[in-house]
Protein backbone atom coordinates (compact mmCIF):
# COMPACT_ATOMS: atom_id res chain seq x y z
CA UNK A 1 0.00 0.00 0.00
CA UNK A 2 1.41 3.41 -0.93
CA UNK A 3 2.42 5.90 1.77
CA UNK A 4 -0.48 8.15 0.77
CA UNK A 5 -3.10 5.43 1.08
CA UNK A 6 -3.85 4.05 4.48
CA UNK A 7 -6.94 2.72 6.19
CA UNK A 8 -7.39 5.91 8.20
CA UNK A 9 -6.04 8.68 5.93
CA UNK A 10 -8.18 8.75 2.82
CA UNK A 11 -7.43 10.68 -0.34
CA UNK A 12 -9.57 13.87 -0.33
CA UNK A 13 -13.10 13.38 -1.75
CA UNK A 14 -12.43 9.69 -2.37
CA UNK A 15 -15.12 7.04 -1.83
CA UNK A 16 -13.23 5.81 1.24
CA UNK A 17 -13.19 9.37 2.62
CA UNK A 18 -16.94 9.60 1.99
CA UNK A 19 -17.51 6.34 3.83
CA UNK A 20 -15.38 7.39 6.85
CA UNK A 21 -17.30 10.64 7.11
CA UNK A 22 -20.60 8.71 7.00
CA UNK A 23 -19.39 6.55 9.90
CA UNK A 24 -18.32 9.62 11.90
CA UNK A 25 -21.84 10.98 11.63
CA UNK A 26 -23.40 7.92 13.26
CA UNK A 27 -21.16 7.80 16.35
CA UNK A 28 -23.46 9.99 18.56
CA UNK A 29 -26.26 7.44 18.05
CA UNK A 30 -24.32 4.30 18.97
CA UNK A 31 -24.34 4.65 22.77
CA UNK A 32 -21.86 2.33 24.53
CA UNK A 33 -21.20 0.46 21.25
CA UNK A 34 -19.35 3.57 20.04
CA UNK A 35 -16.17 2.23 21.63
CA UNK A 36 -16.07 -0.41 18.88
CA UNK A 37 -16.50 2.03 16.01
CA UNK A 38 -12.86 1.93 14.89
CA UNK A 39 -13.62 -1.64 13.75
CA UNK A 40 -15.67 -0.13 10.94
CA UNK A 41 -12.95 2.28 9.87
CA UNK A 42 -10.52 -0.31 8.60
CA UNK A 43 -11.03 -3.38 6.44
CA UNK A 44 -10.39 -6.75 8.03
CA UNK A 45 -8.35 -7.92 5.04
CA UNK A 46 -7.27 -6.51 1.64
CA UNK A 47 -5.72 -8.64 -1.09
CA UNK A 48 -3.97 -7.19 -4.16
CA UNK A 49 -3.32 -9.62 -6.99
CA UNK A 50 -1.47 -9.54 -10.29
CA UNK A 51 -3.57 -10.87 -13.18
CA UNK A 52 -1.29 -11.72 -16.13
CA UNK A 53 -2.85 -12.98 -19.37
CA UNK A 54 -1.75 -13.66 -22.92
CA UNK A 55 -3.60 -11.26 -25.24
CA UNK A 56 -4.95 -12.33 -28.64
CA UNK A 57 -1.94 -10.69 -30.34
CA UNK A 58 0.50 -12.80 -28.30
CA UNK A 59 1.63 -10.03 -25.91
CA UNK A 60 1.47 -10.49 -22.14
CA UNK A 61 -0.67 -7.98 -20.26
CA UNK A 62 -0.80 -7.50 -16.48
CA UNK A 63 -3.89 -6.20 -14.69
CA UNK A 64 -4.19 -5.29 -11.02
CA UNK A 65 -6.99 -6.97 -9.07
CA UNK A 66 -8.36 -6.61 -5.55
CA UNK A 67 -10.59 -8.38 -3.08
CA UNK A 68 -11.30 -6.57 0.16
CA UNK A 69 -13.11 -8.17 3.09
CA UNK A 70 -14.22 -5.24 5.17
CA UNK A 71 -16.07 -6.93 8.00
CA UNK A 72 -17.23 -10.47 8.74
CA UNK A 73 -18.66 -10.08 12.23
CA UNK A 74 -22.17 -11.09 11.12
CA UNK A 75 -21.30 -13.73 8.50
CA UNK A 76 -19.26 -14.41 5.36
CA UNK A 77 -18.09 -11.55 3.18
CA UNK A 78 -20.51 -10.65 0.38
CA UNK A 79 -20.24 -8.21 -2.50
CA UNK A 80 -19.73 -7.74 -6.19
CA UNK A 81 -16.76 -7.62 -8.53
CA UNK A 82 -16.19 -4.55 -10.71
CA UNK A 83 -14.23 -4.44 -13.97
CA UNK A 84 -13.38 -0.82 -14.75
CA UNK A 85 -10.29 1.14 -15.86
CA UNK A 86 -10.52 3.45 -12.81
CA UNK A 87 -10.79 0.77 -10.10
CA UNK A 88 -8.40 1.37 -7.17
CA UNK A 89 -7.78 -0.39 -3.88
CA UNK A 90 -9.17 2.60 -2.02
CA UNK A 91 -12.38 2.50 -4.07
CA UNK A 92 -12.80 -1.23 -3.43
CA UNK A 93 -12.25 -0.62 0.30
CA UNK A 94 -15.18 1.81 0.29
CA UNK A 95 -17.37 -0.49 -1.79
CA UNK A 96 -16.66 -3.37 0.60
CA UNK A 97 -17.49 -1.20 3.62
CA UNK A 98 -20.80 -0.12 2.07
CA UNK A 99 -21.59 -3.85 1.69
CA UNK A 100 -21.04 -4.33 5.44
CA UNK A 101 -23.53 -1.55 6.19
CA UNK A 102 -25.99 -2.71 3.51
CA UNK A 103 -26.16 -6.38 4.51
CA UNK A 104 -26.69 -5.35 8.14
CA UNK A 105 -29.30 -2.73 7.19
CA UNK A 106 -31.49 -5.39 5.57
CA UNK A 107 -30.44 -7.92 8.22
CA UNK A 108 -28.87 -10.55 5.96
CA UNK A 109 -26.44 -12.96 7.67
CA UNK A 110 -23.40 -11.54 5.87
CA UNK A 111 -20.49 -9.19 6.32
CA UNK A 112 -19.18 -6.96 3.57
CA UNK A 113 -16.63 -7.54 0.80
CA UNK A 114 -15.98 -6.32 -2.73
CA UNK A 115 -13.57 -6.95 -5.56
CA UNK A 116 -12.38 -5.38 -8.74
CA UNK A 117 -9.92 -5.42 -11.59
CA UNK A 118 -8.43 -2.26 -13.10
CA UNK A 119 -9.25 -3.11 -16.71
CA UNK A 120 -11.43 -1.73 -19.48
CA UNK A 121 -13.45 -4.79 -20.46
CA UNK A 122 -14.78 -2.98 -23.54
CA UNK A 123 -11.25 -3.23 -24.98
CA UNK A 124 -10.94 -7.01 -24.44
CA UNK A 125 -12.08 -9.80 -26.75
CA UNK A 126 -14.43 -12.39 -25.21
CA UNK A 127 -11.53 -14.81 -24.88
CA UNK A 128 -9.34 -12.21 -23.14
CA UNK A 129 -12.22 -11.35 -20.80
CA UNK A 130 -12.60 -15.01 -19.86
CA UNK A 131 -8.84 -15.34 -19.23
CA UNK A 132 -8.80 -12.23 -17.00
CA UNK A 133 -11.82 -13.49 -15.04
CA UNK A 134 -10.45 -16.98 -14.54
CA UNK A 135 -6.95 -15.86 -13.53
CA UNK A 136 -8.36 -13.28 -11.10
CA UNK A 137 -10.64 -15.95 -9.57
CA UNK A 138 -7.73 -18.32 -9.06
CA UNK A 139 -5.68 -15.56 -7.43
CA UNK A 140 -8.42 -14.53 -4.98
CA UNK A 141 -9.34 -18.21 -4.50
CA UNK A 142 -7.25 -18.22 -1.32
CA UNK A 143 -9.79 -16.00 0.44
CA UNK A 144 -13.18 -16.58 -1.25
CA UNK A 145 -15.50 -19.58 -0.80
CA UNK A 146 -19.17 -20.45 -0.18
CA UNK A 147 -18.69 -20.06 3.59
CA UNK A 148 -16.11 -17.27 3.62
CA UNK A 149 -16.71 -14.69 0.89
CA UNK A 150 -19.19 -14.84 -1.98
CA UNK A 151 -18.66 -12.50 -4.99
CA UNK A 152 -21.46 -11.30 -7.32
CA UNK A 153 -21.91 -8.94 -10.30
CA UNK A 154 -21.24 -5.20 -10.18
CA UNK A 155 -20.26 -2.66 -12.87
CA UNK A 156 -19.31 -4.38 -16.15
CA UNK A 157 -19.71 -7.90 -14.76
CA UNK A 158 -22.65 -10.23 -15.42
CA UNK A 159 -23.99 -13.79 -15.24
CA UNK A 160 -21.45 -15.12 -17.79
CA UNK A 161 -18.56 -13.75 -15.71
CA UNK A 162 -20.08 -15.32 -12.58
CA UNK A 163 -20.30 -18.67 -14.46
CA UNK A 164 -16.56 -18.49 -15.28
CA UNK A 165 -15.79 -17.59 -11.66
CA UNK A 166 -17.86 -20.49 -10.35
CA UNK A 167 -16.26 -22.90 -12.82
CA UNK A 168 -12.69 -21.77 -12.03
CA UNK A 169 -13.19 -21.97 -8.28
CA UNK A 170 -14.91 -25.36 -8.65
CA UNK A 171 -12.05 -26.78 -10.75
CA UNK A 172 -9.52 -25.56 -8.19
CA UNK A 173 -11.30 -27.20 -5.25
CA UNK A 174 -12.28 -30.34 -7.18
CA UNK A 175 -16.08 -30.19 -7.00
CA UNK A 176 -19.03 -28.10 -8.11
CA UNK A 177 -19.31 -25.16 -5.71
CA UNK A 178 -22.36 -23.25 -6.93
CA UNK A 179 -22.54 -21.28 -3.65
CA UNK A 180 -19.20 -19.52 -4.24
CA UNK A 181 -20.75 -16.73 -6.34
CA UNK A 182 -24.25 -15.36 -6.90
CA UNK A 183 -25.76 -13.73 -9.96
CA UNK A 184 -25.05 -16.92 -11.96
CA UNK A 185 -27.00 -18.10 -15.02
CA UNK A 186 -30.23 -19.93 -14.09
CA UNK A 187 -29.07 -23.40 -15.14
CA UNK A 188 -25.90 -23.08 -13.02
CA UNK A 189 -27.68 -22.47 -9.72
CA UNK A 190 -28.70 -18.87 -10.42
CA UNK A 191 -31.90 -17.44 -9.03
CA UNK A 192 -34.95 -16.12 -10.80
CA UNK A 193 -35.29 -12.40 -10.15
CA UNK A 194 -31.59 -11.65 -9.52
CA UNK A 195 -31.00 -9.72 -12.76
CA UNK A 196 -33.79 -7.25 -11.98
CA UNK A 197 -33.44 -7.33 -8.17
CA UNK A 198 -31.36 -4.20 -7.63
CA UNK A 199 -33.53 -2.05 -9.90
CA UNK A 200 -36.59 -3.56 -8.28
CA UNK A 201 -35.32 -2.63 -4.81
CA UNK A 202 -34.73 0.94 -6.02
CA UNK A 203 -38.33 0.99 -7.23
CA UNK A 204 -39.79 -0.49 -4.02
CA UNK A 205 -37.95 1.93 -1.72
CA UNK A 206 -38.58 4.83 -4.14
CA UNK A 207 -42.31 4.14 -4.34
CA UNK A 208 -42.56 4.16 -0.55
CA UNK A 209 -40.49 7.36 -0.26
CA UNK A 210 -42.69 9.04 -2.91
CA UNK A 211 -45.82 7.96 -1.03
CA UNK A 212 -44.50 9.46 2.20
CA UNK A 213 -43.60 12.69 0.37
CA UNK A 214 -47.04 12.87 -1.27
CA UNK A 215 -45.41 12.65 -4.70
CA UNK A 216 -47.66 10.91 -7.24
CA UNK A 217 -45.63 8.55 -9.42
CA UNK A 218 -48.12 8.97 -12.26
CA UNK A 219 -46.60 11.69 -14.38
CA UNK A 220 -43.56 12.12 -12.08
CA UNK A 221 -40.47 13.17 -14.07
CA UNK A 222 -37.38 11.01 -13.51
CA UNK A 223 -33.74 11.52 -14.53
CA UNK A 224 -31.50 8.44 -14.52
CA UNK A 225 -27.69 8.53 -14.61
CA UNK A 226 -26.23 5.15 -15.62
CA UNK A 227 -28.39 2.97 -17.83
CA UNK A 228 -26.96 -0.49 -17.14
CA UNK A 229 -28.41 -3.23 -14.99
CA UNK A 230 -29.60 -1.00 -12.14
CA UNK A 231 -30.60 2.18 -13.98
CA UNK A 232 -32.49 0.58 -16.87
CA UNK A 233 -34.51 -1.82 -14.68
CA UNK A 234 -35.43 0.92 -12.19
CA UNK A 235 -36.45 3.16 -15.10
CA UNK A 236 -38.67 0.42 -16.57
CA UNK A 237 -40.45 -0.21 -13.28
CA UNK A 238 -41.09 3.48 -12.64
CA UNK A 239 -42.35 3.89 -16.22
CA UNK A 240 -44.72 0.95 -15.66
CA UNK A 241 -46.01 2.82 -12.59
CA UNK A 242 -46.82 5.84 -14.80
CA UNK A 243 -43.68 7.97 -14.37
CA UNK A 244 -41.91 9.70 -17.30
CA UNK A 245 -38.20 9.08 -17.81
CA UNK A 246 -37.15 12.53 -19.01
CA UNK A 247 -33.33 12.19 -19.06
CA UNK A 248 -30.85 9.34 -19.25
CA UNK A 249 -27.06 9.43 -19.19
CA UNK A 250 -24.48 6.72 -19.82
CA UNK A 251 -20.80 7.05 -20.71
CA UNK A 252 -21.68 7.81 -24.36
CA UNK A 253 -23.62 10.95 -23.36
CA UNK A 254 -26.98 12.36 -22.25
CA UNK A 255 -30.40 12.33 -23.89
CA UNK A 256 -33.52 14.22 -22.80
CA UNK A 257 -37.20 14.25 -23.75
CA UNK A 258 -39.59 16.20 -21.52
CA UNK A 259 -42.51 14.06 -22.79
CA UNK A 260 -40.78 10.89 -21.61
CA UNK A 261 -38.33 8.59 -23.41
CA UNK A 262 -39.77 5.45 -25.00
CA UNK A 263 -37.95 2.75 -23.01
CA UNK A 264 -39.05 -0.19 -25.17
CA UNK A 265 -37.01 1.26 -28.05
CA UNK A 266 -34.33 2.96 -25.96
CA UNK A 267 -33.15 -0.08 -23.95
CA UNK A 268 -32.06 -2.28 -26.89
CA UNK A 269 -30.32 0.69 -28.55
CA UNK A 270 -28.58 1.64 -25.27
CA UNK A 271 -27.43 -1.95 -24.70
CA UNK A 272 -25.90 -2.15 -28.18
CA UNK A 273 -24.54 1.32 -28.92
CA UNK A 274 -25.17 3.58 -25.93
CA UNK A 275 -27.97 6.07 -25.25
CA UNK A 276 -26.84 8.79 -27.69
CA UNK A 277 -27.58 6.47 -30.62
CA UNK A 278 -31.30 6.65 -29.68
CA UNK A 279 -33.32 8.90 -31.99
CA UNK A 280 -36.28 9.58 -29.67
CA UNK A 281 -34.59 12.28 -27.56
CA UNK A 282 -32.28 15.28 -27.82
CA UNK A 283 -28.59 14.86 -27.10
CA UNK A 284 -27.40 17.51 -24.61
CA UNK A 285 -24.01 18.17 -22.95
CA UNK A 286 -23.37 15.87 -19.99
CA UNK A 287 -23.39 18.63 -17.39
CA UNK A 288 -26.89 19.66 -18.56
CA UNK A 289 -28.18 16.36 -17.12
CA UNK A 290 -28.10 17.94 -13.64
CA UNK A 291 -30.21 20.93 -14.80
CA UNK A 292 -33.04 18.83 -16.25
CA UNK A 293 -36.40 19.61 -14.62
CA UNK A 294 -37.30 16.45 -12.69
CA UNK A 295 -39.05 15.21 -9.53
CA UNK A 296 -36.87 12.15 -8.92
CA UNK A 297 -33.15 11.73 -9.60
CA UNK A 298 -31.68 8.23 -9.80
CA UNK A 299 -27.87 8.12 -9.84
CA UNK A 300 -27.09 4.57 -11.03
CA UNK A 301 -23.52 4.82 -12.36
CA UNK A 302 -20.44 5.45 -10.23
CA UNK A 303 -19.39 7.15 -6.97
CA UNK A 304 -19.00 10.87 -6.33
CA UNK A 305 -21.45 12.04 -9.02
CA UNK A 306 -23.61 14.32 -6.85
CA UNK A 307 -21.17 17.06 -5.95
CA UNK A 308 -21.99 20.17 -3.89
CA UNK A 309 -22.56 22.16 -7.08
CA UNK A 310 -24.89 19.57 -8.60
CA UNK A 311 -26.76 19.19 -5.29
CA UNK A 312 -27.37 22.93 -5.32
CA UNK A 313 -28.94 22.94 -8.76
CA UNK A 314 -30.98 19.75 -9.02
CA UNK A 315 -34.73 20.32 -9.11
CA UNK A 316 -35.44 16.79 -7.80
CA UNK A 317 -37.42 16.40 -4.57
CA UNK A 318 -36.29 12.81 -4.14
CA UNK A 319 -32.92 11.17 -4.82
CA UNK A 320 -32.83 7.36 -5.07
CA UNK A 321 -29.25 6.11 -4.84
CA UNK A 322 -29.09 3.11 -7.17
CA UNK A 323 -25.30 3.51 -7.38
CA UNK A 324 -22.97 2.96 -4.44
CA UNK A 325 -21.58 6.18 -2.99
CA UNK A 326 -22.96 8.62 -5.59
CA UNK A 327 -23.29 11.56 -3.15
CA UNK A 328 -20.32 13.27 -1.48
CA UNK A 329 -20.86 14.40 2.15
CA UNK A 330 -20.98 18.14 1.36
CA UNK A 331 -23.66 17.46 -1.24
CA UNK A 332 -25.58 15.36 1.29
CA UNK A 333 -25.70 18.38 3.62
CA UNK A 334 -26.88 20.69 0.83
CA UNK A 335 -29.63 18.29 -0.21
CA UNK A 336 -30.79 17.98 3.41
CA UNK A 337 -30.81 21.78 3.83
CA UNK A 338 -32.78 22.16 0.60
CA UNK A 339 -35.34 19.59 1.80
CA UNK A 340 -34.46 17.02 -0.87
CA UNK A 341 -35.07 13.52 0.45
CA UNK A 342 -32.25 11.03 -0.20
CA UNK A 343 -32.88 7.27 0.03
CA UNK A 344 -29.27 6.17 0.57
CA UNK A 345 -27.48 3.47 -1.41
CA UNK A 346 -27.11 1.18 1.61
CA UNK A 347 -30.87 0.58 1.65
CA UNK A 348 -32.00 1.78 -1.80
CA UNK A 349 -29.85 -0.65 -3.83
CA UNK A 350 -29.95 -3.55 -1.32
CA UNK A 351 -32.37 -5.53 -3.51
CA UNK A 352 -29.47 -7.10 -5.43
CA UNK A 353 -27.69 -8.54 -2.44
CA UNK A 354 -31.01 -9.64 -0.95
CA UNK A 355 -31.82 -11.82 -3.97
CA UNK A 356 -28.16 -12.93 -4.01
CA UNK A 357 -28.81 -14.18 -0.48
CA UNK A 358 -31.89 -16.05 -1.76
CA UNK A 359 -29.71 -17.56 -4.52
CA UNK A 360 -27.09 -18.72 -2.00
CA UNK A 361 -29.79 -20.27 0.24
CA UNK A 362 -31.36 -22.02 -2.78
CA UNK A 363 -27.95 -23.36 -3.86
CA UNK A 364 -27.32 -24.86 -0.42
CA UNK A 365 -30.77 -26.40 -0.16
CA UNK A 366 -30.81 -27.44 -3.87
CA UNK A 367 -34.43 -26.31 -3.95
CA UNK A 368 -35.41 -23.40 -6.18
CA UNK A 369 -38.23 -20.92 -5.68
CA UNK A 370 -40.48 -19.38 -8.29
CA UNK A 371 -40.12 -15.72 -9.23
CA UNK A 372 -43.29 -14.57 -7.45
CA UNK A 373 -42.03 -16.02 -4.19
CA UNK A 374 -38.69 -14.26 -4.66
CA UNK A 375 -40.27 -10.90 -5.41
CA UNK A 376 -42.73 -11.13 -2.51
CA UNK A 377 -39.90 -11.99 -0.09
CA UNK A 378 -37.70 -9.22 -1.56
CA UNK A 379 -40.43 -6.59 -1.17
CA UNK A 380 -41.13 -7.73 2.40
CA UNK A 381 -37.47 -7.53 3.47
CA UNK A 382 -36.93 -4.15 1.81
CA UNK A 383 -40.08 -2.62 3.28
CA UNK A 384 -39.39 -3.94 6.78
CA UNK A 385 -35.87 -2.51 6.69
CA UNK A 386 -36.98 0.82 5.24
CA UNK A 387 -39.76 1.27 7.80
CA UNK A 388 -37.37 0.58 10.67
CA UNK A 389 -34.86 3.07 9.25
CA UNK A 390 -37.59 5.67 8.79
CA UNK A 391 -38.71 5.26 12.43
CA UNK A 392 -35.09 5.71 13.55
CA UNK A 393 -34.72 8.84 11.40
CA UNK A 394 -37.93 10.32 12.85
CA UNK A 395 -36.95 9.45 16.43
CA UNK A 396 -33.52 11.13 16.25
CA UNK A 397 -34.40 13.76 13.61
CA UNK A 398 -31.58 12.58 11.37
CA UNK A 399 -31.26 11.82 7.65
CA UNK A 400 -32.23 8.43 6.27
CA UNK A 401 -28.52 7.80 5.61
CA UNK A 402 -27.44 8.34 9.20
CA UNK A 403 -30.50 6.36 10.37
CA UNK A 404 -29.51 3.44 8.12
CA UNK A 405 -25.99 3.56 9.57
CA UNK A 406 -27.44 3.66 13.10
CA UNK A 407 -29.56 0.54 12.53
CA UNK A 408 -26.78 -1.31 10.66
CA UNK A 409 -23.85 -0.32 12.90
CA UNK A 410 -25.71 -1.38 16.02
CA UNK A 411 -26.16 -4.88 14.53
CA UNK A 412 -22.55 -5.11 13.35
CA UNK A 413 -20.94 -3.80 16.52
CA UNK A 414 -23.20 -5.86 18.77
CA UNK A 415 -22.07 -8.96 16.86
CA UNK A 416 -18.45 -7.80 17.18
CA UNK A 417 -18.84 -7.28 20.92
CA UNK A 418 -20.57 -10.62 21.48
CA UNK A 419 -17.88 -12.51 19.55
CA UNK A 420 -15.12 -10.99 21.72
CA UNK A 421 -11.62 -10.16 20.64
CA UNK A 422 -9.27 -12.92 21.71
CA UNK A 423 -8.04 -15.60 19.32
N1 LIG B 1 -25.48 -4.86 -10.31
C1 LIG B 1 -25.93 -4.86 -9.06
O1 LIG B 1 -26.62 -5.80 -8.64
C2 LIG B 1 -25.67 -3.73 -8.14
C3 LIG B 1 -25.06 -2.57 -8.57
N2 LIG B 1 -24.94 -1.52 -7.71
C4 LIG B 1 -24.32 -0.27 -8.12
O2 LIG B 1 -25.09 0.33 -9.16
C5 LIG B 1 -24.23 1.08 -10.02
C6 LIG B 1 -24.40 0.62 -11.43
O3 LIG B 1 -24.11 -0.76 -11.50
P1 LIG B 1 -24.66 -1.71 -12.67
O4 LIG B 1 -25.91 -1.15 -13.22
O5 LIG B 1 -24.62 -3.08 -12.16
O6 LIG B 1 -23.49 -1.56 -13.72
P2 LIG B 1 -23.56 -1.69 -15.30
O7 LIG B 1 -22.17 -1.97 -15.72
O8 LIG B 1 -24.64 -2.60 -15.71
O9 LIG B 1 -23.99 -0.22 -15.75
C7 LIG B 1 -23.25 0.91 -15.39
C8 LIG B 1 -23.87 2.08 -16.11
O10 LIG B 1 -23.21 3.28 -15.71
C9 LIG B 1 -22.80 3.97 -16.88
N3 LIG B 1 -21.63 4.79 -16.63
C10 LIG B 1 -20.37 4.41 -16.35
N4 LIG B 1 -19.58 5.48 -16.20
C11 LIG B 1 -20.37 6.55 -16.38
C12 LIG B 1 -20.14 7.94 -16.35
N5 LIG B 1 -18.91 8.43 -16.08
N6 LIG B 1 -21.19 8.78 -16.59
C13 LIG B 1 -22.40 8.28 -16.86
N7 LIG B 1 -22.67 6.97 -16.90
C14 LIG B 1 -21.67 6.12 -16.66
C15 LIG B 1 -22.50 2.89 -17.87
O11 LIG B 1 -22.45 3.42 -19.16
P3 LIG B 1 -21.82 2.56 -20.37
O12 LIG B 1 -22.63 1.31 -20.48
O13 LIG B 1 -22.02 3.47 -21.51
O14 LIG B 1 -20.40 2.29 -19.98
C16 LIG B 1 -23.71 2.00 -17.63
O15 LIG B 1 -24.85 2.54 -18.25
C17 LIG B 1 -22.82 0.92 -9.44
O16 LIG B 1 -22.57 1.95 -8.53
C18 LIG B 1 -22.92 -0.41 -8.68
O17 LIG B 1 -21.96 -0.53 -7.67
C19 LIG B 1 -25.43 -1.57 -6.44
C20 LIG B 1 -26.03 -2.70 -5.98
C21 LIG B 1 -26.12 -3.91 -6.76
O1 LIG C 1 -25.31 -9.33 -4.97
C1 LIG C 1 -24.38 -9.19 -4.22
O2 LIG C 1 -23.95 -10.06 -3.50
C2 LIG C 1 -23.67 -7.85 -4.08
C3 LIG C 1 -24.14 -6.77 -4.99
C4 LIG C 1 -23.26 -5.57 -4.78
O3 LIG C 1 -22.09 -5.62 -5.08
C5 LIG C 1 -23.81 -4.37 -4.19
O4 LIG C 1 -24.88 -4.42 -3.57
O5 LIG C 1 -23.15 -3.32 -4.29
Short mmCIF file of C-alpha atoms and ligand atoms in Angstrom, two decimals, residues 82 84 95 102 114 122 153-157 194-195 198 225-231 249-253 270 274 286 300-303 305 322-325 349-350 352-353, ligand 1:
data_model
loop_
_atom_site.label_atom_id
_atom_site.label_comp_id
_atom_site.label_asym_id
_atom_site.label_seq_id
_atom_site.Cartn_x
_atom_site.Cartn_y
_atom_site.Cartn_z
CA UNK A 82 -16.19 -4.55 -10.71
CA UNK A 84 -13.38 -0.82 -14.75
CA UNK A 95 -17.37 -0.49 -1.79
CA UNK A 102 -25.99 -2.71 3.51
CA UNK A 114 -15.98 -6.32 -2.73
CA UNK A 122 -14.78 -2.98 -23.54
CA UNK A 153 -21.91 -8.94 -10.30
CA UNK A 154 -21.24 -5.20 -10.18
CA UNK A 155 -20.26 -2.66 -12.87
CA UNK A 156 -19.31 -4.38 -16.15
CA UNK A 157 -19.71 -7.90 -14.76
CA UNK A 194 -31.59 -11.65 -9.52
CA UNK A 195 -31.00 -9.72 -12.76
CA UNK A 198 -31.36 -4.20 -7.63
CA UNK A 225 -27.69 8.53 -14.61
CA UNK A 226 -26.23 5.15 -15.62
CA UNK A 227 -28.39 2.97 -17.83
CA UNK A 228 -26.96 -0.49 -17.14
CA UNK A 229 -28.41 -3.23 -14.99
CA UNK A 230 -29.60 -1.00 -12.14
CA UNK A 231 -30.60 2.18 -13.98
CA UNK A 249 -27.06 9.43 -19.19
CA UNK A 250 -24.48 6.72 -19.82
CA UNK A 251 -20.80 7.05 -20.71
CA UNK A 252 -21.68 7.81 -24.36
CA UNK A 253 -23.62 10.95 -23.36
CA UNK A 270 -28.58 1.64 -25.27
CA UNK A 274 -25.17 3.58 -25.93
CA UNK A 286 -23.37 15.87 -19.99
CA UNK A 300 -27.09 4.57 -11.03
CA UNK A 301 -23.52 4.82 -12.36
CA UNK A 302 -20.44 5.45 -10.23
CA UNK A 303 -19.39 7.15 -6.97
CA UNK A 305 -21.45 12.04 -9.02
CA UNK A 322 -29.09 3.11 -7.17
CA UNK A 323 -25.30 3.51 -7.38
CA UNK A 324 -22.97 2.96 -4.44
CA UNK A 325 -21.58 6.18 -2.99
CA UNK A 349 -29.85 -0.65 -3.83
CA UNK A 350 -29.95 -3.55 -1.32
CA UNK A 352 -29.47 -7.10 -5.43
CA UNK A 353 -27.69 -8.54 -2.44
N1 LIG B 1 -25.48 -4.86 -10.31
C1 LIG B 1 -25.93 -4.86 -9.06
O1 LIG B 1 -26.62 -5.80 -8.64
C2 LIG B 1 -25.67 -3.73 -8.14
C3 LIG B 1 -25.06 -2.57 -8.57
N2 LIG B 1 -24.94 -1.52 -7.71
C4 LIG B 1 -24.32 -0.27 -8.12
O2 LIG B 1 -25.09 0.33 -9.16
C5 LIG B 1 -24.23 1.08 -10.02
C6 LIG B 1 -24.40 0.62 -11.43
O3 LIG B 1 -24.11 -0.76 -11.50
P1 LIG B 1 -24.66 -1.71 -12.67
O4 LIG B 1 -25.91 -1.15 -13.22
O5 LIG B 1 -24.62 -3.08 -12.16
O6 LIG B 1 -23.49 -1.56 -13.72
P2 LIG B 1 -23.56 -1.69 -15.30
O7 LIG B 1 -22.17 -1.97 -15.72
O8 LIG B 1 -24.64 -2.60 -15.71
O9 LIG B 1 -23.99 -0.22 -15.75
C7 LIG B 1 -23.25 0.91 -15.39
C8 LIG B 1 -23.87 2.08 -16.11
O10 LIG B 1 -23.21 3.28 -15.71
C9 LIG B 1 -22.80 3.97 -16.88
N3 LIG B 1 -21.63 4.79 -16.63
C10 LIG B 1 -20.37 4.41 -16.35
N4 LIG B 1 -19.58 5.48 -16.20
C11 LIG B 1 -20.37 6.55 -16.38
C12 LIG B 1 -20.14 7.94 -16.35
N5 LIG B 1 -18.91 8.43 -16.08
N6 LIG B 1 -21.19 8.78 -16.59
C13 LIG B 1 -22.40 8.28 -16.86
N7 LIG B 1 -22.67 6.97 -16.90
C14 LIG B 1 -21.67 6.12 -16.66
C15 LIG B 1 -22.50 2.89 -17.87
O11 LIG B 1 -22.45 3.42 -19.16
P3 LIG B 1 -21.82 2.56 -20.37
O12 LIG B 1 -22.63 1.31 -20.48
O13 LIG B 1 -22.02 3.47 -21.51
O14 LIG B 1 -20.40 2.29 -19.98
C16 LIG B 1 -23.71 2.00 -17.63
O15 LIG B 1 -24.85 2.54 -18.25
C17 LIG B 1 -22.82 0.92 -9.44
O16 LIG B 1 -22.57 1.95 -8.53
C18 LIG B 1 -22.92 -0.41 -8.68
O17 LIG B 1 -21.96 -0.53 -7.67
C19 LIG B 1 -25.43 -1.57 -6.44
C20 LIG B 1 -26.03 -2.70 -5.98
C21 LIG B 1 -26.12 -3.91 -6.76
#
